[in-house]
Amino acid sequence: MTTFKSEFVRTLVERGFMHQCTDLDALDELAARQQITAYIGYDCTAPSLHVGSLVQIMMQRILQKTGHRPIVLMGGGTTKVGDPSGKDASRRMLTDDDITDNMAGIREVFSRFVSFGDGSTDAVMVNNDDWLSELAYIPFLRDMGRHFSINRMLSFDSVKLRLEREQPLSFLEFNYMILQAYDYLELNRRHDCILQMGGSDQWGNIVNGVELGRRVDSVSLYGFTTPLITLASGAKMGKTADGAIWLNQDMLSSYDYWQFWRNTEDADVGRFLRLFTELPLDEIARLDELEGAEINAAKIVLANEASTLCHGRSAAEAAENTAHQTFAEGRVATDLPTVDVKSTDLQAGVNLYELMVLAELCKSNGEARRLIKGGGARVNDAQISDEMAKVTLDDATVEGVVKLSAGKKRHVLIKPV
RNA sequence: GGAGGGGUGCCCGAGUGGUUAAAAGGGGCGGGCUGUAAACCCGCUGGCUAUGCCUACGUUGGUUCGAAUCCAACCCCCUCCA
């Protein structure tokens, strides 16, 4: 392996962040010699980011830790136009207020990973709406449009695939890559940003920005992409049964976040430890050696480290505790999600299926009844298969709660009040 | 504006008058095996105050004992032409 001069590039390469780079040696040289500013663009269609963006976030953290300056670019301007790739015609366009709210949520996520401020390595968050909204069509076409050849744009995967599949591609969408390239130029002018990073699917867009910079302003810009992080099974990372794995605590509990990492597939453990934790590489190598059931120890380390970064040490420890109590000791962990139910209702007895819905373990009575019939429902760890079963105060344990389970992993405590 | 094709459940897609809450697959959930993994196997997968009722095949009307299926109008999408 080549030896790198800059800690920044070395760390990225060693830990598995690199997929492609426009000029790795030159970038390494530059990062070793001076402080650089790099940006990554994020969508702001949701009030939080999910693990799908975590690789990029970690990369910005590394950037900052190795003495450089991260820019978090929010796609406020592009979001406003609405993503035309959505098939759902009624897909709503976000208002300015939505975007502002979403940005606040995302900033909160980021503040766990990078520090914002005015210092030389402090991160800044910018919104491309600041410049995109003001663009005047004709001057923009004249100054920027002439640098884009349609022939070349048609050859980009994002476009080519759509055309080959004979799927529609609107002119609006076709313009996204131009706007994104322009973002890079603008960030270079405003913030002296010389590196854009992103997922491998962004390669084309990034390269466009690099070239636009060279043609218009004669500056040397760099591009760097990460591999698309899929699970070993090939599934795209970030979505599970209960939806996206959000990074914000108010959208996904620390326990669920911890569990997400705890349930990593064996084959992914080493790779994820390198990408999503800051453990030294030799320790990761040791953990990665573990085989069979022993690898569970590595998964716990992964869950703890990843949770600590995102939710803090104490939240991670609490989650580990809860998990240990629930799975290893099989007893009622007291900090499982709790739902209050009136004692008077319980006295008379409440249908189990209704409680399951109340506890949000099931979406409808029908679903709950099916779950019970299928043997997936438990009251205080005892399987109940009678769909008409009732739960009463007598079911409360010595702790004064009733533990409901849907499957082996989803538990809720019912507390009479 | 003209010609043609199409809109079905979370997704994808079959279904061209009746046992169709709608095939197959995917996804999801549950069970089994295990290690709270993967792979694999099995079951479930519209709602409800539940031997029944309601909602659902782009929308609205119509034909019919009966419509996702036939007819009409309208809306939307795609392809080609102008």
Short mmCIF file of C-alpha atoms (C1' of nucleotides) in Angstrom, two decimals:
data_model
loop_
_atom_site.label_atom_id
_atom_site.label_comp_id
_atom_site.label_asym_id
_atom_site.label_seq_id
_atom_site.Cartn_x
_atom_site.Cartn_y
_atom_site.Cartn_z
CA MET A 1 0.00 0.00 0.00
CA THR A 2 1.18 3.45 -0.82
CA THR A 3 2.15 5.58 2.11
CA PHE A 4 0.27 8.79 2.35
CA LYS A 5 1.60 12.09 3.54
CA SER A 6 -1.59 13.46 5.00
CA GLU A 7 -3.38 11.99 7.93
CA PHE A 8 -6.65 12.84 6.30
CA VAL A 9 -6.19 10.82 3.14
CA ARG A 10 -4.43 8.01 4.95
CA THR A 11 -7.28 7.62 7.41
CA LEU A 12 -9.90 7.59 4.70
CA VAL A 13 -8.08 4.99 2.66
CA GLU A 14 -7.15 2.78 5.59
CA ARG A 15 -10.64 2.72 6.97
CA GLY A 16 -12.31 1.88 3.72
CA PHE A 17 -13.86 5.16 2.72
CA MET A 18 -12.36 5.41 -0.69
CA HIS A 19 -14.00 4.34 -3.87
CA GLN A 20 -12.74 6.83 -6.41
CA CYS A 21 -10.71 10.01 -6.32
CA THR A 22 -9.95 12.44 -9.10
CA ASP A 23 -6.31 12.76 -8.11
CA LEU A 24 -5.46 11.03 -4.90
CA ASP A 25 -1.76 11.86 -4.85
CA ALA A 26 -2.29 15.53 -5.47
CA LEU A 27 -5.01 15.66 -2.86
CA ASP A 28 -2.79 13.91 -0.36
CA GLU A 29 0.01 16.33 -1.12
CA LEU A 30 -2.26 19.30 -0.64
CA ALA A 31 -3.84 18.03 2.57
CA ALA A 32 -0.39 17.39 4.01
CA ARG A 33 0.74 20.90 3.20
CA GLN A 34 -2.24 23.01 4.13
CA GLN A 35 -5.65 23.08 5.59
CA ILE A 36 -8.30 22.25 3.06
CA THR A 37 -12.02 22.85 2.92
CA ALA A 38 -14.30 20.08 1.69
CA TYR A 39 -18.01 19.76 1.26
CA ILE A 40 -20.66 17.12 1.01
CA GLY A 41 -24.17 17.84 -0.13
CA TYR A 42 -27.23 16.53 1.67
CA ASP A 43 -30.85 16.40 0.84
CA CYS A 44 -33.10 18.20 3.27
CA THR A 45 -36.36 16.49 2.50
CA ALA A 46 -36.60 15.00 6.00
CA PRO A 47 -36.06 16.41 9.48
CA SER A 48 -33.20 14.04 10.11
CA LEU A 49 -30.65 11.97 8.30
CA HIS A 50 -30.51 8.20 8.45
CA VAL A 51 -27.63 5.77 8.50
CA GLY A 52 -27.47 5.91 4.73
CA SER A 53 -25.70 9.24 5.18
CA LEU A 54 -23.53 8.13 8.03
CA VAL A 55 -20.53 7.28 5.89
CA GLN A 56 -20.49 10.83 4.62
CA ILE A 57 -20.94 12.24 8.08
CA MET A 58 -18.09 10.16 9.43
CA MET A 59 -15.95 11.36 6.59
CA GLN A 60 -16.57 14.96 7.55
CA ARG A 61 -15.75 14.11 11.11
CA ILE A 62 -12.44 12.65 10.01
CA LEU A 63 -11.84 15.72 7.88
CA GLN A 64 -12.29 17.95 10.89
CA LYS A 65 -10.30 15.78 13.25
CA THR A 66 -7.37 15.77 10.90
CA GLY A 67 -7.29 19.54 10.88
CA HIS A 68 -9.43 20.53 7.95
CA ARG A 69 -12.69 22.33 7.49
CA PRO A 70 -15.98 20.65 6.58
CA ILE A 71 -18.85 22.35 4.81
CA VAL A 72 -22.25 20.82 5.12
CA LEU A 73 -24.21 21.81 2.06
CA MET A 74 -27.94 21.60 2.38
CA GLY A 75 -29.82 21.17 -0.85
CA GLY A 76 -32.49 23.69 0.09
CA GLY A 77 -32.62 25.17 -3.38
CA THR A 78 -32.85 21.88 -5.18
CA THR A 79 -35.35 20.52 -2.67
CA LYS A 80 -37.65 23.40 -3.42
CA VAL A 81 -38.03 22.34 -6.98
CA GLY A 82 -39.16 18.91 -5.89
CA ASP A 83 -37.51 15.71 -6.91
CA PRO A 84 -38.99 14.80 -10.27
CA SER A 85 -37.83 11.21 -10.03
CA GLY A 86 -40.65 10.43 -7.62
CA LYS A 87 -43.35 8.56 -9.41
CA ASP A 88 -45.98 9.83 -7.11
CA ALA A 89 -47.29 12.87 -8.88
CA SER A 90 -48.81 14.25 -5.72
CA ARG A 91 -45.47 14.33 -4.01
CA ARG A 92 -45.50 17.51 -2.12
CA MET A 93 -43.02 20.24 -2.60
CA LEU A 94 -41.49 21.50 0.55
CA THR A 95 -42.14 24.99 1.73
CA ASP A 96 -39.47 27.29 3.06
CA ASP A 97 -40.67 26.58 6.57
CA ASP A 98 -40.38 22.84 6.12
CA ILE A 99 -36.91 23.27 4.78
CA THR A 100 -35.89 25.48 7.67
CA ASP A 101 -37.22 22.93 10.15
CA ASN A 102 -35.52 20.07 8.40
CA MET A 103 -32.25 21.91 8.32
CA ALA A 104 -32.45 22.51 12.05
CA GLY A 105 -32.96 18.80 12.67
CA ILE A 106 -30.11 17.86 10.43
CA ARG A 107 -27.85 20.40 12.02
CA GLU A 108 -28.57 18.78 15.36
CA VAL A 109 -27.48 15.42 13.99
CA PHE A 110 -24.33 16.94 12.64
CA SER A 111 -23.44 18.70 15.82
CA ARG A 112 -22.86 15.30 17.36
CA PHE A 113 -20.23 14.51 14.80
CA VAL A 114 -18.60 17.79 13.92
CA SER A 115 -18.34 21.10 15.71
CA PHE A 116 -19.76 24.21 14.14
CA GLY A 117 -18.48 27.67 14.75
CA ASP A 118 -16.10 30.34 13.52
CA GLY A 119 -12.79 28.65 14.21
CA SER A 120 -10.53 27.64 11.36
CA THR A 121 -11.55 24.00 11.45
CA ASP A 122 -15.11 24.61 12.53
CA ALA A 123 -17.77 23.29 10.24
CA VAL A 124 -20.17 25.56 8.45
CA MET A 125 -23.57 24.74 7.13
CA VAL A 126 -24.68 26.44 3.97
CA ASN A 127 -27.79 26.29 1.86
CA ASN A 128 -27.56 26.25 -1.90
CA ASP A 129 -30.84 28.09 -2.02
CA ASP A 130 -28.76 31.16 -1.20
CA TRP A 131 -27.37 31.24 -4.70
CA LEU A 132 -29.60 28.99 -6.77
CA SER A 133 -32.76 30.98 -6.21
CA GLU A 134 -31.13 34.11 -7.49
CA LEU A 135 -29.88 32.66 -10.72
CA ALA A 136 -31.00 34.44 -13.84
CA TYR A 137 -31.72 32.02 -16.60
CA ILE A 138 -30.08 33.69 -19.55
CA PRO A 139 -26.85 34.75 -17.85
CA PHE A 140 -26.60 31.32 -16.28
CA LEU A 141 -27.04 29.57 -19.60
CA ARG A 142 -24.49 31.83 -21.18
CA ASP A 143 -21.89 31.56 -18.44
CA MET A 144 -22.34 27.98 -17.29
CA GLY A 145 -24.49 26.21 -19.83
CA ARG A 146 -21.94 26.50 -22.58
CA HIS A 147 -19.52 24.38 -20.61
CA PHE A 148 -21.79 21.39 -20.59
CA SER A 149 -21.97 19.22 -23.63
CA ILE A 150 -25.18 17.33 -24.09
CA ASN A 151 -23.27 14.51 -25.71
CA ARG A 152 -21.31 14.07 -22.55
CA MET A 153 -24.26 14.50 -20.22
CA LEU A 154 -26.07 11.77 -22.07
CA SER A 155 -23.23 9.42 -21.34
CA PHE A 156 -23.56 9.72 -17.57
CA ASP A 157 -24.97 6.67 -15.88
CA SER A 158 -27.77 8.53 -14.17
CA VAL A 159 -29.02 9.67 -17.56
CA LYS A 160 -27.98 6.70 -19.63
CA LEU A 161 -29.77 4.17 -17.45
CA ARG A 162 -32.98 6.10 -17.60
CA LEU A 163 -32.85 6.40 -21.34
CA GLU A 164 -32.00 2.76 -21.82
CA ARG A 165 -34.87 1.69 -19.67
CA GLU A 166 -37.04 4.11 -21.56
CA GLN A 167 -38.02 5.77 -18.35
CA PRO A 168 -38.94 9.39 -18.46
CA LEU A 169 -36.33 11.94 -17.62
CA SER A 170 -37.53 15.47 -17.32
CA PHE A 171 -35.54 18.47 -18.38
CA LEU A 172 -35.66 19.61 -14.80
CA GLU A 173 -33.97 16.49 -13.64
CA PHE A 174 -31.51 16.68 -16.45
CA ASN A 175 -30.49 20.05 -15.06
CA TYR A 176 -29.73 18.78 -11.61
CA MET A 177 -26.23 17.85 -12.53
CA ILE A 178 -25.58 21.33 -13.84
CA LEU A 179 -26.88 22.90 -10.66
CA GLN A 180 -24.79 20.58 -8.58
CA ALA A 181 -21.68 21.38 -10.55
CA TYR A 182 -22.48 25.02 -10.07
CA ASP A 183 -22.76 24.50 -6.31
CA TYR A 184 -19.18 23.36 -6.25
CA LEU A 185 -18.02 26.41 -8.19
CA GLU A 186 -19.94 28.67 -5.85
CA LEU A 187 -18.53 27.01 -2.76
CA ASN A 188 -15.06 27.38 -4.13
CA ARG A 189 -15.63 31.07 -4.71
CA ARG A 190 -17.29 31.70 -1.38
CA HIS A 191 -15.44 29.38 0.95
CA ASP A 192 -12.34 28.35 -0.94
CA CYS A 193 -13.61 24.80 -0.98
CA ILE A 194 -11.44 22.51 -3.06
CA LEU A 195 -12.81 19.06 -2.38
CA GLN A 196 -16.21 17.55 -2.84
CA MET A 197 -16.93 14.17 -1.36
CA GLY A 198 -19.97 11.98 -1.74
CA GLY A 199 -21.32 8.54 -2.44
CA SER A 200 -20.21 6.69 -5.52
CA ASP A 201 -23.46 7.55 -7.23
CA GLN A 202 -22.37 11.17 -7.08
CA TRP A 203 -19.21 10.64 -9.07
CA GLY A 204 -20.57 12.05 -12.28
CA ASN A 205 -21.92 15.14 -10.58
CA ILE A 206 -18.72 15.68 -8.68
CA VAL A 207 -16.56 15.38 -11.76
CA ASN A 208 -18.78 17.89 -13.52
CA GLY A 209 -18.17 20.34 -10.72
CA VAL A 210 -14.43 19.77 -10.85
CA GLU A 211 -14.41 20.46 -14.57
CA LEU A 212 -16.63 23.46 -14.33
CA GLY A 213 -14.23 24.95 -11.82
CA ARG A 214 -11.32 24.42 -14.13
CA ARG A 215 -13.07 25.84 -17.16
CA VAL A 216 -14.66 28.85 -15.58
CA ASP A 217 -12.28 29.86 -12.83
CA SER A 218 -9.18 27.86 -13.72
CA VAL A 219 -9.01 26.33 -10.26
CA SER A 220 -7.93 22.81 -9.35
CA LEU A 221 -10.70 21.04 -7.56
CA TYR A 222 -10.83 17.50 -6.28
CA GLY A 223 -13.49 14.86 -6.01
CA PHE A 224 -13.67 11.85 -3.75
CA THR A 225 -16.33 9.18 -3.50
CA THR A 226 -17.12 6.46 -1.01
CA PRO A 227 -18.26 3.01 -1.97
CA LEU A 228 -21.97 2.43 -1.85
CA ILE A 229 -22.45 0.83 1.52
CA THR A 230 -24.61 -2.20 1.09
CA LEU A 231 -25.07 -5.03 3.51
CA ALA A 232 -23.20 -8.22 2.75
CA SER A 233 -26.54 -9.62 1.66
CA GLY A 234 -26.76 -6.93 -0.99
CA ALA A 235 -29.54 -4.96 0.58
CA LYS A 236 -29.23 -1.22 0.71
CA MET A 237 -28.29 0.01 4.10
CA GLY A 238 -30.46 2.15 6.25
CA LYS A 239 -33.94 0.79 5.99
CA THR A 240 -35.47 -1.79 8.23
CA ALA A 241 -38.87 -3.02 9.15
CA ASP A 242 -39.74 -0.04 11.22
CA GLY A 243 -38.56 2.32 8.56
CA ALA A 244 -35.40 4.27 8.25
CA ILE A 245 -32.69 4.15 10.87
CA TRP A 246 -32.76 7.80 11.79
CA LEU A 247 -29.87 9.42 13.53
CA ASN A 248 -31.97 11.82 15.59
CA GLN A 249 -32.85 10.48 18.98
CA ASP A 250 -36.39 11.78 18.86
CA MET A 251 -37.05 9.86 15.67
CA LEU A 252 -35.45 6.59 16.68
CA SER A 253 -34.73 5.59 20.24
CA SER A 254 -31.20 4.95 21.36
CA TYR A 255 -32.20 1.39 22.10
CA ASP A 256 -33.39 0.79 18.56
CA TYR A 257 -30.33 2.48 17.18
CA TRP A 258 -28.13 0.28 19.31
CA GLN A 259 -30.07 -2.78 18.21
CA PHE A 260 -29.58 -1.86 14.57
CA TRP A 261 -25.84 -2.14 14.98
CA ARG A 262 -26.08 -5.13 17.25
CA ASN A 263 -27.86 -7.01 14.47
CA THR A 264 -25.19 -6.38 11.88
CA GLU A 265 -24.48 -9.37 9.67
CA ASP A 266 -21.28 -11.22 10.49
CA ALA A 267 -19.70 -10.40 7.18
CA ASP A 268 -20.15 -6.67 7.71
CA VAL A 269 -18.72 -6.33 11.20
CA GLY A 270 -15.12 -5.50 10.33
CA ARG A 271 -16.04 -3.10 7.59
CA PHE A 272 -18.58 -1.31 9.76
CA LEU A 273 -16.17 -1.03 12.67
CA ARG A 274 -13.71 0.74 10.41
CA LEU A 275 -16.29 3.04 8.90
CA PHE A 276 -18.57 3.80 11.78
CA THR A 277 -16.37 3.75 14.86
CA GLU A 278 -13.08 5.35 15.77
CA LEU A 279 -11.46 2.33 17.29
CA PRO A 280 -7.79 1.82 16.37
CA LEU A 281 -7.34 -0.38 13.34
CA ASP A 282 -5.38 -3.06 15.15
CA GLU A 283 -8.16 -3.50 17.65
CA ILE A 284 -10.67 -3.75 14.86
CA ALA A 285 -8.51 -6.37 13.20
CA ARG A 286 -8.58 -8.37 16.40
CA LEU A 287 -12.36 -8.11 16.70
CA ASP A 288 -12.76 -9.01 13.08
CA GLU A 289 -10.90 -12.27 13.69
CA LEU A 290 -13.65 -13.54 15.93
CA GLU A 291 -15.77 -16.26 14.45
CA GLY A 292 -18.99 -18.04 15.15
CA ALA A 293 -20.89 -16.92 18.19
CA GLU A 294 -17.86 -15.00 19.44
CA ILE A 295 -18.38 -12.37 16.82
CA ASN A 296 -21.33 -11.22 18.90
CA ALA A 297 -18.80 -9.57 21.18
CA ALA A 298 -17.58 -7.54 18.23
CA LYS A 299 -21.13 -6.59 17.38
CA ILE A 300 -21.66 -5.28 20.88
CA VAL A 301 -18.54 -3.18 20.59
CA LEU A 302 -19.81 -1.88 17.27
CA ALA A 303 -23.20 -1.05 18.74
CA ASN A 304 -21.65 0.69 21.72
CA GLU A 305 -19.20 2.74 19.71
CA ALA A 306 -21.64 3.72 17.02
CA SER A 307 -24.29 4.65 19.59
CA THR A 308 -21.82 6.64 21.62
CA LEU A 309 -20.89 8.75 18.64
CA CYS A 310 -24.47 9.43 17.76
CA HIS A 311 -26.32 9.53 21.09
CA GLY A 312 -23.62 9.80 23.69
CA ARG A 313 -21.90 7.38 26.03
CA SER A 314 -24.63 7.15 28.63
CA ALA A 315 -27.36 6.44 26.08
CA ALA A 316 -25.21 3.72 24.59
CA GLU A 317 -24.60 2.14 27.97
CA ALA A 318 -28.27 2.27 28.84
CA ALA A 319 -29.12 0.59 25.57
CA GLU A 320 -26.56 -2.12 26.15
CA ASN A 321 -27.95 -2.70 29.63
CA THR A 322 -31.47 -2.95 28.41
CA ALA A 323 -30.43 -5.35 25.69
CA HIS A 324 -28.52 -7.49 28.12
CA GLN A 325 -31.41 -7.69 30.53
CA THR A 326 -33.86 -8.43 27.77
CA PHE A 327 -31.91 -11.01 25.84
CA ALA A 328 -29.31 -12.50 28.12
CA GLU A 329 -31.26 -12.58 31.35
CA GLY A 330 -34.67 -12.70 29.80
CA ARG A 331 -36.13 -10.50 32.44
CA VAL A 332 -38.16 -7.37 32.22
CA ALA A 333 -35.91 -4.47 31.53
CA THR A 334 -37.30 -1.44 33.21
CA ASP A 335 -36.43 1.06 30.57
CA LEU A 336 -38.23 -0.60 27.73
CA PRO A 337 -40.78 1.69 26.15
CA THR A 338 -43.69 2.00 28.57
CA VAL A 339 -47.33 2.64 27.82
CA ASP A 340 -49.77 3.73 30.50
CA VAL A 341 -53.14 2.06 30.70
CA LYS A 342 -55.90 2.85 33.17
CA SER A 343 -56.02 0.29 35.98
CA THR A 344 -59.78 0.37 35.88
CA ASP A 345 -59.72 -0.80 32.27
CA LEU A 346 -57.27 -3.54 33.10
CA GLN A 347 -59.34 -4.64 36.05
CA ALA A 348 -62.13 -5.57 33.68
CA GLY A 349 -59.69 -7.12 31.27
CA VAL A 350 -58.55 -5.70 27.96
CA ASN A 351 -58.27 -7.72 24.78
CA LEU A 352 -54.66 -8.58 24.16
CA TYR A 353 -54.94 -7.50 20.54
CA GLU A 354 -56.15 -4.09 21.57
CA LEU A 355 -53.24 -3.67 23.93
CA MET A 356 -50.82 -4.63 21.19
CA VAL A 357 -52.18 -1.82 19.04
CA LEU A 358 -52.15 0.59 21.94
CA ALA A 359 -48.53 -0.28 22.57
CA GLU A 360 -47.82 0.36 18.90
CA LEU A 361 -46.55 -3.14 18.43
CA CYS A 362 -49.16 -3.61 15.72
CA LYS A 363 -50.81 -1.17 13.37
CA SER A 364 -54.34 -2.57 13.51
CA ASN A 365 -56.45 -4.98 15.49
CA GLY A 366 -56.41 -7.34 12.55
CA GLU A 367 -52.65 -7.34 12.42
CA ALA A 368 -52.49 -7.98 16.14
CA ARG A 369 -54.91 -10.86 15.91
CA ARG A 370 -52.94 -12.40 13.11
CA LEU A 371 -49.77 -12.03 15.11
CA ILE A 372 -51.37 -13.75 18.08
CA LYS A 373 -52.77 -16.53 15.93
CA GLY A 374 -49.36 -17.01 14.35
CA GLY A 375 -47.74 -17.48 17.73
CA GLY A 376 -45.75 -14.28 17.75
CA ALA A 377 -47.35 -12.63 20.73
CA ARG A 378 -46.19 -12.95 24.31
CA VAL A 379 -47.40 -11.70 27.64
CA ASN A 380 -44.66 -11.71 30.24
CA ASP A 381 -42.68 -13.97 27.93
CA ALA A 382 -45.41 -16.59 27.81
CA GLN A 383 -46.71 -17.25 24.34
CA ILE A 384 -50.40 -16.56 23.91
CA SER A 385 -52.11 -17.99 20.87
CA ASP A 386 -55.73 -17.37 21.73
CA GLU A 387 -56.60 -14.27 19.77
CA MET A 388 -59.45 -13.46 22.14
CA ALA A 389 -57.20 -13.57 25.20
CA LYS A 390 -57.58 -10.76 27.67
CA VAL A 391 -55.01 -9.09 29.83
CA THR A 392 -55.95 -8.14 33.38
CA LEU A 393 -54.33 -6.60 36.41
CA ASP A 394 -53.46 -10.10 37.57
CA ASP A 395 -50.95 -10.31 34.74
CA ALA A 396 -48.85 -7.55 36.26
CA THR A 397 -45.48 -8.73 37.48
CA VAL A 398 -43.95 -7.92 40.81
CA GLU A 399 -42.63 -4.73 39.22
CA GLY A 400 -46.24 -3.80 38.59
CA VAL A 401 -46.09 -3.93 34.81
CA VAL A 402 -47.15 -6.27 32.05
CA LYS A 403 -44.58 -7.05 29.41
CA LEU A 404 -45.94 -7.44 25.89
CA SER A 405 -43.79 -8.81 23.12
CA ALA A 406 -44.26 -9.01 19.38
CA GLY A 407 -41.72 -11.49 18.21
CA LYS A 408 -38.47 -11.80 20.05
CA LYS A 409 -37.21 -8.31 19.67
CA ARG A 410 -40.02 -5.86 20.15
CA HIS A 411 -41.14 -5.38 23.71
CA VAL A 412 -43.30 -2.85 25.49
CA LEU A 413 -44.25 -2.55 29.12
CA ILE A 414 -47.87 -1.87 29.99
CA LYS A 415 -48.12 0.12 33.17
CA PRO A 416 -51.41 0.39 35.04
CA VAL A 417 -52.04 3.89 36.30
"C1'" G B 1 -53.78 18.99 -32.05
"C1'" G B 2 -53.52 13.55 -34.38
"C1'" A B 3 -52.48 8.11 -33.71
"C1'" G B 4 -51.40 4.30 -30.39
"C1'" G B 5 -50.34 2.17 -25.40
"C1'" G B 6 -51.33 2.39 -20.27
"C1'" G B 7 -53.29 3.65 -15.00
"C1'" U B 8 -54.73 -2.91 -10.26
"C1'" G B 9 -53.04 -3.98 -3.16
"C1'" C B 10 -46.53 -1.37 0.24
"C1'" C B 11 -43.78 -2.33 -4.72
"C1'" C B 12 -43.84 -5.07 -9.24
"C1'" G B 13 -47.18 -7.31 -12.07
"C1'" A B 14 -51.44 -11.31 -13.61
"C1'" G B 15 -56.46 -11.02 -14.23
"C1'" U B 16 -60.99 -9.02 -19.80
"C1'" G B 17 -68.68 -10.37 -16.56
"C1'" G B 18 -69.75 -14.30 -11.34
"C1'" U B 19 -66.34 -19.49 -5.73
"C1'" U B 20 -61.78 -12.15 -6.81
"C1'" A B 21 -59.96 -9.05 -0.70
"C1'" A B 22 -57.95 -9.96 -6.38
"C1'" A B 23 -52.43 -15.14 -9.21
"C1'" A B 24 -46.99 -15.07 -9.13
"C1'" G B 25 -42.82 -12.51 -7.23
"C1'" G B 26 -40.50 -8.79 -4.08
"C1'" G B 27 -40.75 -6.35 0.49
"C1'" G B 28 -42.59 -6.68 5.46
"C1'" C B 29 -44.22 -9.38 9.92
"C1'" G B 30 -44.32 -13.94 12.69
"C1'" G B 31 -42.57 -19.09 13.54
"C1'" G B 32 -38.47 -22.89 13.01
"C1'" C B 33 -33.04 -23.59 12.86
"C1'" U B 34 -29.19 -20.58 15.38
"C1'" G B 35 -25.48 -16.76 17.94
"C1'" U B 36 -30.57 -10.98 19.21
"C1'" A B 37 -26.37 -12.80 12.51
"C1'" A B 38 -26.65 -14.48 7.41
"C1'" A B 39 -28.58 -18.43 4.42
"C1'" C B 40 -32.54 -21.83 4.45
"C1'" C B 41 -37.62 -23.87 5.62
"C1'" C B 42 -42.87 -22.79 7.11
"C1'" G B 43 -47.03 -19.41 7.98
"C1'" C B 44 -49.29 -14.57 7.62
"C1'" U B 45 -49.72 -10.07 4.84
"C1'" G B 46 -57.06 -4.21 3.54
"C1'" G B 47 -60.17 -2.44 7.84
"C1'" C B 48 -63.97 -3.20 11.66
"C1'" U B 49 -67.88 -3.18 17.35
"C1'" A B 50 -66.14 -9.99 13.04
"C1'" U B 51 -69.77 -16.99 11.36
"C1'" G B 52 -71.25 -10.72 9.52
"C1'" C B 53 -70.26 -5.78 7.63
"C1'" C B 54 -67.36 -1.97 5.15
"C1'" U B 55 -63.59 -0.22 1.86
"C1'" A B 56 -60.44 -1.37 -2.59
"C1'" C B 57 -58.52 -2.30 -9.17
"C1'" G B 58 -57.27 6.45 -12.06
"C1'" U B 59 -62.32 9.67 -11.46
"C1'" U B 60 -67.55 10.05 -12.34
"C1'" G B 61 -71.73 8.07 -14.29
"C1'" G B 62 -74.17 3.88 -17.00
"C1'" U B 63 -75.41 -1.44 -18.63
"C1'" U B 64 -76.29 -6.00 -15.64
"C1'" C B 65 -79.29 -10.27 -10.90
"C1'" G B 66 -73.84 -9.49 -10.64
"C1'" A B 67 -68.27 -5.23 -12.98
"C1'" A B 68 -61.25 -4.67 -11.72
"C1'" U B 69 -63.42 -6.88 -16.07
"C1'" C B 70 -68.58 -4.17 -20.75
"C1'" C B 71 -70.15 1.22 -22.23
"C1'" A B 72 -69.58 6.80 -21.86
"C1'" A B 73 -67.26 11.11 -20.30
"C1'" C B 74 -63.28 13.11 -17.77
"C1'" C B 75 -58.21 13.18 -15.38
"C1'" C B 76 -53.16 11.54 -15.49
"C1'" C B 77 -48.70 8.94 -17.63
"C1'" C B 78 -45.83 6.95 -21.84
"C1'" U B 79 -44.50 6.37 -27.29
"C1'" C B 80 -44.75 8.19 -32.21
"C1'" C B 81 -46.42 12.22 -35.47
"C1'" A B 82 -47.58 17.69 -36.06
#
